[in-house]
Short mmCIF file of N, CA and C in Angstrom, two decimals:
data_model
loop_
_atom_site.label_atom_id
_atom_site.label_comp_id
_atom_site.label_asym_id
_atom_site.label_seq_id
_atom_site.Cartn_x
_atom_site.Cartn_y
_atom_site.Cartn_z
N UNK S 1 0.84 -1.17 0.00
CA UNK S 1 0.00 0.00 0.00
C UNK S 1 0.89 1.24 0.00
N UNK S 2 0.86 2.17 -0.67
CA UNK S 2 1.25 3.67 -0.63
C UNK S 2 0.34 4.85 -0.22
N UNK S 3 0.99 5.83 -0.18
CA UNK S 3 0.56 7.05 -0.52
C UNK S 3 0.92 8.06 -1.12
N UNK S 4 0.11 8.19 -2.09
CA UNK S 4 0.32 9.27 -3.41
C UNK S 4 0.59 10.51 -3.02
N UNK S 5 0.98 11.50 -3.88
CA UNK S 5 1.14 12.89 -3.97
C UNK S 5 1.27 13.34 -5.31
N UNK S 6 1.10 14.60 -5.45
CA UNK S 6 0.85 15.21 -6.79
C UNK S 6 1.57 16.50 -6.67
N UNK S 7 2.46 16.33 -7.64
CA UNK S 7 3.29 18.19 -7.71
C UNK S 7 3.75 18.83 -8.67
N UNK S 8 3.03 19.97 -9.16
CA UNK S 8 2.96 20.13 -10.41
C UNK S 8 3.41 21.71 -10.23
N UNK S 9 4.34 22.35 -11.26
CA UNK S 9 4.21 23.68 -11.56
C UNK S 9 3.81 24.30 -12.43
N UNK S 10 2.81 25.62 -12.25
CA UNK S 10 2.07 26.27 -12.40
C UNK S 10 0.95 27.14 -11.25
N UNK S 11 0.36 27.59 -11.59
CA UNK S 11 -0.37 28.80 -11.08
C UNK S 11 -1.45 28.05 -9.81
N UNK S 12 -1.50 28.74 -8.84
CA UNK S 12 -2.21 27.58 -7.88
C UNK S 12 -3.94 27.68 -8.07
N UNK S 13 -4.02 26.86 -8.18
CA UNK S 13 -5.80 26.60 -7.67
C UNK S 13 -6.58 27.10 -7.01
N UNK S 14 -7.36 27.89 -7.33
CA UNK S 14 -8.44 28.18 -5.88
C UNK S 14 -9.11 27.86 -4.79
N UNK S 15 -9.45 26.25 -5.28
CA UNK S 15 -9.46 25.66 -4.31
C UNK S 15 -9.43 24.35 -4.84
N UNK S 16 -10.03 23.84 -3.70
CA UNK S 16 -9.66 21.92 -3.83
C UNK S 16 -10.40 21.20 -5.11
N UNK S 17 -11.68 21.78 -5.82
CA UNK S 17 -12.45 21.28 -6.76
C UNK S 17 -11.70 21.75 -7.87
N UNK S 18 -11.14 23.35 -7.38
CA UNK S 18 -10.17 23.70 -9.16
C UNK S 18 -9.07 22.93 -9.08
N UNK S 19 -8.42 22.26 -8.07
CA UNK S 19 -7.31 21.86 -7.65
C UNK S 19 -7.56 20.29 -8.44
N UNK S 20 -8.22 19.78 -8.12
CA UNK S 20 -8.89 18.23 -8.82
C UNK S 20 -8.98 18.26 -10.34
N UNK S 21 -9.43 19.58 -10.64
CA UNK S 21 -9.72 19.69 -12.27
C UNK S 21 -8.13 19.79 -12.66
N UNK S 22 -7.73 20.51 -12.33
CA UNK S 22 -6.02 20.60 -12.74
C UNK S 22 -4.83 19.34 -12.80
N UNK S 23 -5.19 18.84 -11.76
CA UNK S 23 -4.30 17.84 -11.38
C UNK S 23 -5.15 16.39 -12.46
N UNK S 24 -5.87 16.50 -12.98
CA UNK S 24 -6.98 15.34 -13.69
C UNK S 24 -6.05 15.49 -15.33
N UNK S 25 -6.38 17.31 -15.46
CA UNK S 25 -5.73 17.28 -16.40
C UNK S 25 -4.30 17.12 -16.95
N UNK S 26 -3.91 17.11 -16.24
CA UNK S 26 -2.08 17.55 -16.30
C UNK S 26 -1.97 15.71 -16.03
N UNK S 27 -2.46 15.30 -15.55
CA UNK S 27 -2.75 13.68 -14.95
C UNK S 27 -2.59 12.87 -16.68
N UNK S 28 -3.81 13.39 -17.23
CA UNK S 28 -3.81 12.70 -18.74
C UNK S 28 -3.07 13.34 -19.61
N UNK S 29 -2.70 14.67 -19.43
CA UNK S 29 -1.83 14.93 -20.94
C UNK S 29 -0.57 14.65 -20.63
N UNK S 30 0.29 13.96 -19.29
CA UNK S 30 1.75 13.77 -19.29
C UNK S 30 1.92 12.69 -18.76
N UNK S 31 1.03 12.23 -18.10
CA UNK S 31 1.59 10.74 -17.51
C UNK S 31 0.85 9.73 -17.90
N UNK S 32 -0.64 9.54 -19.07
CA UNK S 32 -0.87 8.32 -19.52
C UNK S 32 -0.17 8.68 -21.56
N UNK S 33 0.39 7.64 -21.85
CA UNK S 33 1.37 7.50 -23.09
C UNK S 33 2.19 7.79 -22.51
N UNK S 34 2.99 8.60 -24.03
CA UNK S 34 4.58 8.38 -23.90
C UNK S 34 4.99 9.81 -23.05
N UNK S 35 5.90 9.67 -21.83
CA UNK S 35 6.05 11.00 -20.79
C UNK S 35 7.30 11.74 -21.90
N UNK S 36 7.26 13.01 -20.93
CA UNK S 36 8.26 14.51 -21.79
C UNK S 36 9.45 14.07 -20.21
N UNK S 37 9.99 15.08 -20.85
CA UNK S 37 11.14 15.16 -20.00
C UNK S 37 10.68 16.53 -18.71
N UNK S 38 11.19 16.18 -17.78
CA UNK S 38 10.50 17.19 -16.95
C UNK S 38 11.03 18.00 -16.57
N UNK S 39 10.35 19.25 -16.47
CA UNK S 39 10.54 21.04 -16.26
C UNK S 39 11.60 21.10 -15.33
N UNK S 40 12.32 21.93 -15.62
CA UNK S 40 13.90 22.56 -14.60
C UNK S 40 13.49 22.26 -13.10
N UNK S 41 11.72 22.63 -12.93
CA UNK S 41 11.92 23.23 -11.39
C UNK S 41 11.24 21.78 -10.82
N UNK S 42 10.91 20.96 -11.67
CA UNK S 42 10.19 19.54 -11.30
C UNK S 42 11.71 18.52 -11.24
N UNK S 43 12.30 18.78 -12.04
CA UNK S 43 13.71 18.36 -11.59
C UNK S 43 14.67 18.65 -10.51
N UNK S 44 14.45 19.98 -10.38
CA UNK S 44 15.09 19.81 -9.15
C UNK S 44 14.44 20.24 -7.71
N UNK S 45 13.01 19.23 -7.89
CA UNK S 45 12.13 19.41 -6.47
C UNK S 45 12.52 18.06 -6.43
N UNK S 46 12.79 17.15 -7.51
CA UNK S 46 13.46 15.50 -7.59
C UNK S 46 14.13 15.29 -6.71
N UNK S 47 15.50 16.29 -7.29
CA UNK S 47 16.67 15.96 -6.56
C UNK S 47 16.82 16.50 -5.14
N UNK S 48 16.07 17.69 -4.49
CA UNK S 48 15.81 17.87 -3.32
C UNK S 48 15.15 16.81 -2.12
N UNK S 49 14.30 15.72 -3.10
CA UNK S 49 13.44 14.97 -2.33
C UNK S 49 14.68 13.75 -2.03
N UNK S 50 15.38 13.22 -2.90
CA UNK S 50 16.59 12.46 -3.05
C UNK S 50 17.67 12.82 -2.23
N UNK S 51 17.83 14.27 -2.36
CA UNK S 51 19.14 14.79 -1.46
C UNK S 51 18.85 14.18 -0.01
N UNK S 52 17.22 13.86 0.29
CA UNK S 52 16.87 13.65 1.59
C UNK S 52 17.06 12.16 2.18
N UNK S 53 16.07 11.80 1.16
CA UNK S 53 16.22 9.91 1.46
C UNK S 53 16.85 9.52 0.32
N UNK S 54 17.40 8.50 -0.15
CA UNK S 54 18.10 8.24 -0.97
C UNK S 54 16.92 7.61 -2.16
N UNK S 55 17.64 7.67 -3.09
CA UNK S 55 16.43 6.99 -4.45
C UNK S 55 16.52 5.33 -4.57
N UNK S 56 15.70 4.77 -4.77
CA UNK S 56 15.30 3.40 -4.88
C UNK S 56 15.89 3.26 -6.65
N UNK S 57 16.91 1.75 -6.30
CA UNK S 57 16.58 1.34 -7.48
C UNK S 57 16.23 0.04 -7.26
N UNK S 58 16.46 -0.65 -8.66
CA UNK S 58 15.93 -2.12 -8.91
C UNK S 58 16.98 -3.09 -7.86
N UNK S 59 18.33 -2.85 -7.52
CA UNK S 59 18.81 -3.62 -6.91
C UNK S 59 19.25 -3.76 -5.52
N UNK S 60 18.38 -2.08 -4.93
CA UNK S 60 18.02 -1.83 -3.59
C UNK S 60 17.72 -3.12 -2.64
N UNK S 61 18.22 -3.75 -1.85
CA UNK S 61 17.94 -4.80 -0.80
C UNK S 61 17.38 -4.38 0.64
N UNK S 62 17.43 -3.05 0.56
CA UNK S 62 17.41 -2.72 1.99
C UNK S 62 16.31 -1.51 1.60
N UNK S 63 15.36 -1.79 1.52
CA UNK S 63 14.03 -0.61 1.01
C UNK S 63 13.47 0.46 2.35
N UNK S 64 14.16 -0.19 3.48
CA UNK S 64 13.67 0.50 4.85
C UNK S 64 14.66 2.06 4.68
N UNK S 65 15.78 2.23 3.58
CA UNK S 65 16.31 3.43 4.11
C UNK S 65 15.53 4.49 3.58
N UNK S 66 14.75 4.26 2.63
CA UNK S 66 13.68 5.34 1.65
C UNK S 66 12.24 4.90 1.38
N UNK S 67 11.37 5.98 1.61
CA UNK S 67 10.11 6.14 2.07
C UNK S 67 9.93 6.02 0.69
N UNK S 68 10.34 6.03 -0.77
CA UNK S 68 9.63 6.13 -1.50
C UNK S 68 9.22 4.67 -2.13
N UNK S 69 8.13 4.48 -3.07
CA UNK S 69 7.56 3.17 -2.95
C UNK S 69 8.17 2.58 -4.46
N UNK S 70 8.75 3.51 -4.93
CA UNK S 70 9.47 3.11 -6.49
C UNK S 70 10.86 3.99 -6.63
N UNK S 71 11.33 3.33 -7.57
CA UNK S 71 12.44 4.67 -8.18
C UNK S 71 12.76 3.96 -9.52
N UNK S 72 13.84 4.72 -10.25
CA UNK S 72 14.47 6.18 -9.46
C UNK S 72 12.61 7.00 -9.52
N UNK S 73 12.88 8.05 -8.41
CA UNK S 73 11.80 8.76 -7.93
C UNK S 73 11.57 9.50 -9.76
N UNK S 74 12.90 10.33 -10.46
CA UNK S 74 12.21 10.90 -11.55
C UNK S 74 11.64 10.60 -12.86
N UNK S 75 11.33 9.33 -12.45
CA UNK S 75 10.77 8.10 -13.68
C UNK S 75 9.60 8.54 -13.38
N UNK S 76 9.04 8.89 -12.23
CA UNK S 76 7.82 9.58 -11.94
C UNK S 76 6.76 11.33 -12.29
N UNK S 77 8.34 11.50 -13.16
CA UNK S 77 7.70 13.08 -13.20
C UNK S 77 7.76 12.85 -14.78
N UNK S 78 7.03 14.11 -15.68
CA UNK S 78 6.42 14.16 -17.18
C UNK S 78 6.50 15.72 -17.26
N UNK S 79 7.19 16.41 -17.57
CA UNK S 79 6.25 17.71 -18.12
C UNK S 79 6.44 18.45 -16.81
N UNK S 80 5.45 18.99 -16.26
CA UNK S 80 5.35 19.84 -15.25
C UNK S 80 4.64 19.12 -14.33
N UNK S 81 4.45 17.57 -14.53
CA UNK S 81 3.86 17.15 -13.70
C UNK S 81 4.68 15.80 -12.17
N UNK S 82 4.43 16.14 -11.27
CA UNK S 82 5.59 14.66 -10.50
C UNK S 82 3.76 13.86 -9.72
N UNK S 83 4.08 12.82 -9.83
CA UNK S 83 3.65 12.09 -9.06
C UNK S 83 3.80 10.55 -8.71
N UNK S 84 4.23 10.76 -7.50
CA UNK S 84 4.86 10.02 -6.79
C UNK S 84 4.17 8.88 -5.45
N UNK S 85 4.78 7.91 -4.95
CA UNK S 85 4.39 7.12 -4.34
C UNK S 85 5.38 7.40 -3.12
N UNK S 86 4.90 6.90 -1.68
CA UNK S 86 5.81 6.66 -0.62
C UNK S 86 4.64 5.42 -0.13
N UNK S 87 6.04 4.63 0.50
CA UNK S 87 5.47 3.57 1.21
C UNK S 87 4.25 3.92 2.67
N UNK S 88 3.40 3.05 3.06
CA UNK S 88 2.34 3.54 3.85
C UNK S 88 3.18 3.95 5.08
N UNK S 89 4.31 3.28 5.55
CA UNK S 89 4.71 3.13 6.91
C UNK S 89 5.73 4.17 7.45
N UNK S 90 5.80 5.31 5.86
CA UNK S 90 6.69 6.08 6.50
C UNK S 90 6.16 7.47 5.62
N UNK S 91 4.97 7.74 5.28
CA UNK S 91 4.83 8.12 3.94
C UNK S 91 4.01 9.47 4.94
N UNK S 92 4.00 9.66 6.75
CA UNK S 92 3.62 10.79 7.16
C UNK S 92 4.79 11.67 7.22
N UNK S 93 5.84 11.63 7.44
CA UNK S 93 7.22 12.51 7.69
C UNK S 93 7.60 12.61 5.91
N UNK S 94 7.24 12.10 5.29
CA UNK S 94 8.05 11.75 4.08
C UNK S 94 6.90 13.14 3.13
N UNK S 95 5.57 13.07 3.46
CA UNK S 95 4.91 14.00 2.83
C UNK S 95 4.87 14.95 3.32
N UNK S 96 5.05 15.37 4.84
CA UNK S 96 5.44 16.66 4.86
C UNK S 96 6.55 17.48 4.77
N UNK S 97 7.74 16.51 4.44
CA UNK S 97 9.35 17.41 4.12
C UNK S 97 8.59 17.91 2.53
N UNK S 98 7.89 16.59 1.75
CA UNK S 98 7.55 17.22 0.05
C UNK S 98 6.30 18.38 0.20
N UNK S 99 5.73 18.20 0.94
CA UNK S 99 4.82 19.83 0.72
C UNK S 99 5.64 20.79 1.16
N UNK S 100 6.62 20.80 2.01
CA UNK S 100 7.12 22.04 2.82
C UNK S 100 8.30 21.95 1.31
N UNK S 101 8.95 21.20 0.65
CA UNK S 101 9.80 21.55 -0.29
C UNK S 101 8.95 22.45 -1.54
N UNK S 102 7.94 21.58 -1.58
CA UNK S 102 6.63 21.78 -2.53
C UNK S 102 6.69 23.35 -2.90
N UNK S 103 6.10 23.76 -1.36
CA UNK S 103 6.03 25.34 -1.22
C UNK S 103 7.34 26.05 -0.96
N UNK S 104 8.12 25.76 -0.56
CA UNK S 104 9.88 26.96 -0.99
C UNK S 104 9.72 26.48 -2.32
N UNK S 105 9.96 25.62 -3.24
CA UNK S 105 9.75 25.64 -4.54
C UNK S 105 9.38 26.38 -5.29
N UNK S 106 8.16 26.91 -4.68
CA UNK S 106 7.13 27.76 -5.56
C UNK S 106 5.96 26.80 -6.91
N UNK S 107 5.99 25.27 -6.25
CA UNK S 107 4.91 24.12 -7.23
C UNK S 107 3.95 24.02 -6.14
N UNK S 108 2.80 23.43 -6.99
CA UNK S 108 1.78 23.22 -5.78
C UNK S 108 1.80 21.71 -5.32
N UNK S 109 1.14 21.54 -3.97
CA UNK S 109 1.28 20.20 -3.82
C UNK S 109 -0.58 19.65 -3.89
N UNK S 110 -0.54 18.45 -4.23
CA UNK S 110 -2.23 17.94 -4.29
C UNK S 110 -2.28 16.30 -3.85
N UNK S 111 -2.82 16.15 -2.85
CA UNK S 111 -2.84 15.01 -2.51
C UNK S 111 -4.22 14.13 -3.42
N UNK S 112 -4.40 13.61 -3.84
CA UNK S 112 -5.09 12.82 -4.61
C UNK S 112 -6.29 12.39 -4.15
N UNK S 113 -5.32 11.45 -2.98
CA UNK S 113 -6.37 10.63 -2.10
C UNK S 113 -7.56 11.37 -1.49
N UNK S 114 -7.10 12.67 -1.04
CA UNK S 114 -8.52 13.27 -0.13
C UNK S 114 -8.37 14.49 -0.85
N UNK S 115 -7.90 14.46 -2.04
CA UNK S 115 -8.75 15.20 -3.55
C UNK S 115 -8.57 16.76 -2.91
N UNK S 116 -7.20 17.46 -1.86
CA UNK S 116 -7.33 18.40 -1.59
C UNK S 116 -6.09 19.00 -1.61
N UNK S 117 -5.76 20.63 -1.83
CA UNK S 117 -4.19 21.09 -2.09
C UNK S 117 -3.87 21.14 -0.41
N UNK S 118 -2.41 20.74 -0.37
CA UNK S 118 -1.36 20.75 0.81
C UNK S 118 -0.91 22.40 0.52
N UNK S 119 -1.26 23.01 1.92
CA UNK S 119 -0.49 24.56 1.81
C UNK S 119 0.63 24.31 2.39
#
């Protein structure tokens, strides 16, 4: 089991229903087919999240040192869009270092699951 997050740059939402419409869209034009390479500042909200816990790969044995539930983490981002997985068991400390990076960033953060933006 995971928990999702959504982080995208551009202009923020008004609220949680414009926030849903945005994140739906940006959802289908970059991450179902073939993904783009992703925006300067989605790249390096990547490598900020990495600088923290280390990135998962395929031959990782020891998955307890990083909260995230795949890697590498920027196989996950398209365009202006990141969305990402953390494992359930560590995925409360792990989502609030990414909203608090989220926002010094200047991207918004959108949690999926309860369909509402992280300030």
């Amino acid at each position: 089991m995971s928990y999702d997050l959504a982080v995208w740059d551009g202009p923020c939402p008004a609220d949680d229903a414009a926030a849903l419409e945005v994140f739906e869209d940006l959802y289908g034009r970059f991450m179902k087919g073939e993904g783009q390479p992703p925006t300067a500042r989605i790249r390096q909200y990547v490598e900020g999240l990495v600088a923290r816990w280390p990135d998962l790969s395929a031959d990782d044995e020891d998955e307890d040192t990083s909260p995230w539930s795949d890697g590498p983490l920027i196989n996950n981002a398209s365009g202006p869009l990141f969305y990402f997985g953390m494992v359930f068991s560590k995925y409360q400390e792990a989502a609030l270092f990414a909203a608090d990076l989220a926002r010094t960033s200047g991207l918004i953060c959108f949690d999926p699951q309860d369909r509402r933006l992280i300030a």
